[in-house]
CSV table of C-alpha atoms and ligand atoms in Angstrom, one decimal:
chain,number,residue,atom,x,y,z
A,753,PHE,CA,-29.3,-59.2,0.0
A,754,HIS,CA,-26.0,-61.1,-1.0
A,755,PHE,CA,-24.1,-59.3,-3.8
A,756,PRO,CA,-21.0,-61.3,-4.4
A,757,LEU,CA,-18.5,-58.3,-4.4
A,758,SER,CA,-17.8,-55.4,-2.8
A,759,GLN,CA,-14.6,-53.0,-3.2
A,760,ASN,CA,-14.1,-53.0,0.5
A,761,GLN,CA,-12.8,-57.0,-0.1
A,762,TYR,CA,-10.4,-55.9,-1.8
A,763,THR,CA,-8.2,-53.4,0.2
A,764,HIS,CA,-5.8,-55.7,1.4
A,765,THR,CA,-4.6,-57.8,-1.4
A,766,HIS,CA,-1.5,-59.3,-2.6
A,767,THR,CA,0.8,-57.5,-5.1
A,768,HIS,CA,0.9,-58.8,-8.9
A,769,THR,CA,4.4,-57.8,-10.0
A,770,HIS,CA,4.5,-59.6,-12.7
A,771,THR,CA,1.1,-58.6,-13.9
A,772,TRP,CA,1.8,-55.1,-13.0
A,773,GLY,CA,4.9,-54.6,-15.1
A,774,LEU,CA,3.0,-55.7,-18.7
A,775,VAL,CA,0.2,-53.8,-17.8
A,776,ASP,CA,1.8,-50.3,-16.7
A,777,LYS,CA,3.1,-49.9,-20.1
A,778,ASP,CA,4.6,-46.3,-20.1
A,779,ARG,CA,6.2,-47.2,-16.6
A,780,SER,CA,4.4,-43.7,-15.3
A,781,GLY,CA,3.5,-46.2,-11.7
A,782,VAL,CA,0.1,-45.6,-12.7
A,783,ILE,CA,-2.1,-47.8,-14.5
A,784,SER,CA,-4.4,-45.6,-16.3
A,785,ASP,CA,-7.9,-46.4,-18.3
A,786,THR,CA,-6.3,-47.2,-21.7
A,787,GLU,CA,-3.5,-49.4,-20.2
A,788,LEU,CA,-6.1,-51.1,-17.8
A,789,GLN,CA,-8.5,-51.5,-20.9
A,790,GLN,CA,-5.2,-53.2,-23.6
A,791,ALA,CA,-4.9,-55.7,-20.5
A,792,LEU,CA,-8.4,-56.6,-20.4
A,793,SER,CA,-10.3,-59.1,-23.0
A,794,ASN,CA,-14.2,-59.6,-23.0
A,795,GLY,CA,-13.7,-62.6,-25.1
A,796,THR,CA,-14.6,-61.1,-28.4
A,797,TRP,CA,-12.5,-59.3,-30.7
A,798,THR,CA,-14.3,-55.6,-29.9
A,799,PRO,CA,-12.2,-53.3,-27.3
A,800,PHE,CA,-13.2,-53.8,-23.6
A,801,ASN,CA,-16.0,-51.5,-22.8
A,802,PRO,CA,-14.4,-48.1,-21.5
A,803,VAL,CA,-17.1,-47.3,-19.1
A,804,THR,CA,-16.2,-50.7,-17.0
A,805,VAL,CA,-12.9,-49.7,-17.5
A,806,ARG,CA,-13.7,-46.3,-15.5
A,807,SER,CA,-16.1,-47.5,-13.1
A,808,VAL,CA,-13.4,-50.2,-11.9
A,809,ILE,CA,-10.3,-47.7,-11.9
A,810,SER,CA,-12.4,-45.3,-9.8
A,811,MET,CA,-13.6,-47.8,-7.6
A,812,PHE,CA,-9.8,-48.2,-6.3
A,813,ASP,CA,-8.5,-45.1,-7.0
A,814,ARG,CA,-8.5,-43.7,-3.6
A,815,GLU,CA,-6.9,-40.2,-4.7
A,816,ASN,CA,-8.9,-39.4,-7.5
A,817,LYS,CA,-5.7,-39.4,-9.7
A,818,GLY,CA,-7.3,-41.0,-13.0
A,819,GLY,CA,-5.5,-44.7,-12.3
A,820,VAL,CA,-4.5,-46.8,-9.8
A,821,ASN,CA,-1.2,-47.1,-8.4
A,822,PHE,CA,0.8,-50.5,-7.8
A,823,SER,CA,-1.1,-51.4,-4.4
A,824,GLU,CA,-4.8,-50.3,-5.5
A,825,PHE,CA,-3.7,-52.4,-8.6
A,826,GLY,CA,-3.7,-55.6,-6.5
A,827,GLY,CA,-7.4,-54.9,-5.8
A,828,VAL,CA,-8.7,-54.3,-9.6
A,829,TRP,CA,-7.0,-57.3,-11.0
A,830,LYS,CA,-8.4,-59.5,-7.8
A,831,TYR,CA,-11.9,-57.7,-8.6
A,832,VAL,CA,-12.1,-58.6,-12.3
A,833,THR,CA,-10.4,-62.1,-12.0
A,834,ASP,CA,-13.4,-62.9,-9.4
A,835,TRP,CA,-16.0,-61.2,-12.0
A,836,GLN,CA,-14.1,-63.5,-14.6
A,837,ASN,CA,-15.2,-66.5,-12.5
A,838,ILE,CA,-18.7,-65.7,-12.2
A,839,PHE,CA,-19.1,-64.9,-15.5
A,840,ARG,CA,-17.9,-68.2,-16.5
A,841,ASN,CA,-19.9,-70.0,-13.7
A,842,TYR,CA,-23.4,-68.3,-14.8
A,843,ASP,CA,-22.1,-68.7,-18.6
A,844,ARG,CA,-23.6,-72.4,-18.4
A,845,ASP,CA,-23.4,-73.3,-21.9
A,846,ASN,CA,-19.9,-71.6,-22.2
A,847,SER,CA,-20.8,-69.4,-25.3
A,848,GLY,CA,-18.6,-66.6,-23.7
A,849,PHE,CA,-22.0,-64.3,-23.3
A,850,ILE,CA,-24.7,-64.2,-20.7
A,851,ASP,CA,-27.9,-64.5,-22.5
A,852,LYS,CA,-31.5,-63.6,-20.6
A,853,ASN,CA,-31.8,-66.8,-18.7
A,854,GLU,CA,-28.2,-67.0,-17.4
A,855,LEU,CA,-28.3,-63.1,-16.3
A,856,LYS,CA,-31.7,-64.2,-14.4
A,857,GLN,CA,-29.9,-66.9,-12.8
A,858,ALA,CA,-26.9,-64.6,-11.9
A,859,LEU,CA,-28.7,-61.6,-10.4
A,860,THR,CA,-30.9,-63.8,-8.7
A,861,GLY,CA,-28.0,-65.7,-6.8
A,862,PHE,CA,-26.4,-62.4,-6.0
A,863,GLY,CA,-30.5,-61.6,-4.6
A,864,TYR,CA,-32.2,-59.5,-7.0
A,865,ARG,CA,-35.7,-59.9,-7.3
A,866,LEU,CA,-36.2,-58.6,-10.8
A,867,SER,CA,-39.4,-59.1,-13.4
A,868,ASP,CA,-39.2,-60.7,-16.6
A,869,GLN,CA,-39.6,-57.7,-18.7
A,870,PHE,CA,-37.0,-56.3,-16.8
A,871,TYR,CA,-34.0,-58.7,-17.8
A,872,ASN,CA,-35.2,-57.8,-21.4
A,873,THR,CA,-34.3,-54.1,-20.6
A,874,LEU,CA,-31.4,-55.0,-19.1
A,875,ILE,CA,-30.1,-56.6,-22.0
A,876,GLU,CA,-31.1,-54.1,-24.2
A,877,LYS,CA,-29.3,-51.3,-22.4
A,878,PHE,CA,-26.1,-53.4,-21.9
A,879,ASP,CA,-25.7,-55.4,-24.9
A,880,ARG,CA,-23.4,-53.0,-26.7
A,881,GLN,CA,-22.6,-56.0,-29.7
A,882,ARG,CA,-26.4,-55.9,-30.1
A,883,LYS,CA,-26.3,-59.9,-29.9
A,884,GLY,CA,-29.3,-60.1,-27.5
A,885,GLN,CA,-27.1,-61.1,-24.7
A,886,VAL,CA,-24.0,-59.8,-23.0
A,887,ALA,CA,-20.0,-60.0,-22.8
A,888,PHE,CA,-17.8,-60.0,-20.1
A,889,ASP,CA,-17.4,-56.3,-20.1
A,890,ASP,CA,-21.3,-55.8,-20.3
A,891,PHE,CA,-22.0,-58.2,-17.6
A,892,VAL,CA,-19.9,-56.5,-14.8
A,893,GLN,CA,-21.0,-53.0,-16.2
A,894,CYS,CA,-24.6,-54.2,-15.6
A,895,CYS,CA,-23.6,-55.6,-12.0
A,896,ILE,CA,-22.1,-52.3,-11.4
A,897,VAL,CA,-24.7,-50.2,-12.2
A,898,LEU,CA,-27.4,-52.5,-10.8
A,899,GLN,CA,-25.5,-52.3,-7.3
A,900,ARG,CA,-25.1,-48.7,-7.3
A,901,LEU,CA,-28.6,-47.7,-8.5
A,902,THR,CA,-29.8,-50.2,-5.5
A,903,ASP,CA,-27.7,-49.0,-2.7
A,904,VAL,CA,-29.2,-45.8,-3.5
A,905,PHE,CA,-32.7,-46.7,-3.2
A,906,ARG,CA,-32.2,-48.4,-0.5
A,907,ARG,CA,-30.6,-45.6,1.4
A,908,TYR,CA,-33.9,-43.6,1.1
A,909,ASP,CA,-36.0,-47.1,1.5
A,910,THR,CA,-35.6,-46.8,5.4
A,911,ASP,CA,-38.5,-49.2,5.7
A,912,GLN,CA,-37.2,-51.6,3.3
A,913,ASP,CA,-40.8,-52.2,2.0
A,914,GLY,CA,-39.5,-51.3,-2.0
A,915,TRP,CA,-41.2,-48.4,-2.1
A,916,ILE,CA,-39.8,-45.0,-1.7
A,917,GLN,CA,-41.4,-41.3,-1.7
A,918,VAL,CA,-38.8,-38.9,-3.0
A,919,SER,CA,-39.1,-34.7,-3.3
A,920,TYR,CA,-38.0,-33.3,-6.5
A,921,GLU,CA,-34.5,-32.1,-4.7
A,922,GLN,CA,-34.4,-35.4,-2.9
A,923,TYR,CA,-34.7,-36.8,-6.5
A,924,LEU,CA,-32.0,-34.4,-8.1
A,925,SER,CA,-29.2,-35.7,-5.1
A,926,MET,CA,-30.4,-39.2,-5.8
A,927,VAL,CA,-29.0,-39.0,-9.2
A,928,PHE,CA,-26.2,-36.9,-8.6
A,929,ASN,CA,-25.1,-39.9,-6.8
A,930,ILE,CA,-25.4,-42.1,-9.3
A,931,VAL,CA,-24.2,-39.9,-12.6
B,1342,CA,CA1,1.1,-46.0,-17.0
B,1343,CA,CA1,-23.9,-68.2,-22.5
B,1344,CA,CA1,-40.4,-47.6,1.5
């Protein structure tokens, strides 16, 4: 299973002084969700998905301060840039959106084995703009959620046969790990 990105890869990154100065608008020393959201573009005129912003910030925010400091921001920026490259790579027709077939190629490339029917479900769930395909921010959110759910599943699927049997309380714990 080869998922391309995990937050651990980004703990040691070089700093991005220039970008930092532009993004930390109120010069508080912490980049908030709103500041990061304003700095990011999904390639359309709609605001960047706030849920994706929250997911990314919380991945790098080590002290639970609701934002990232200068050194953590280096990781955030590299993470987003890497996703942009992946997105461009799989957006084969350069439409600025990932359609179902492109999503299939991307996720298959990451090691997921999912049915055609499930790709419809994914598009339906993450396509905020109702275009039948996903923009950059929604694509990233889709991948983050899939990875999170898969990680939890795999923790229970100790024999790795793709099946788990869980009790009611185990189920609740699983869900609590995710929500
Ligand atoms: Ca700030
Ligand atoms: Ca496309
Ligand atoms: Ca199993």
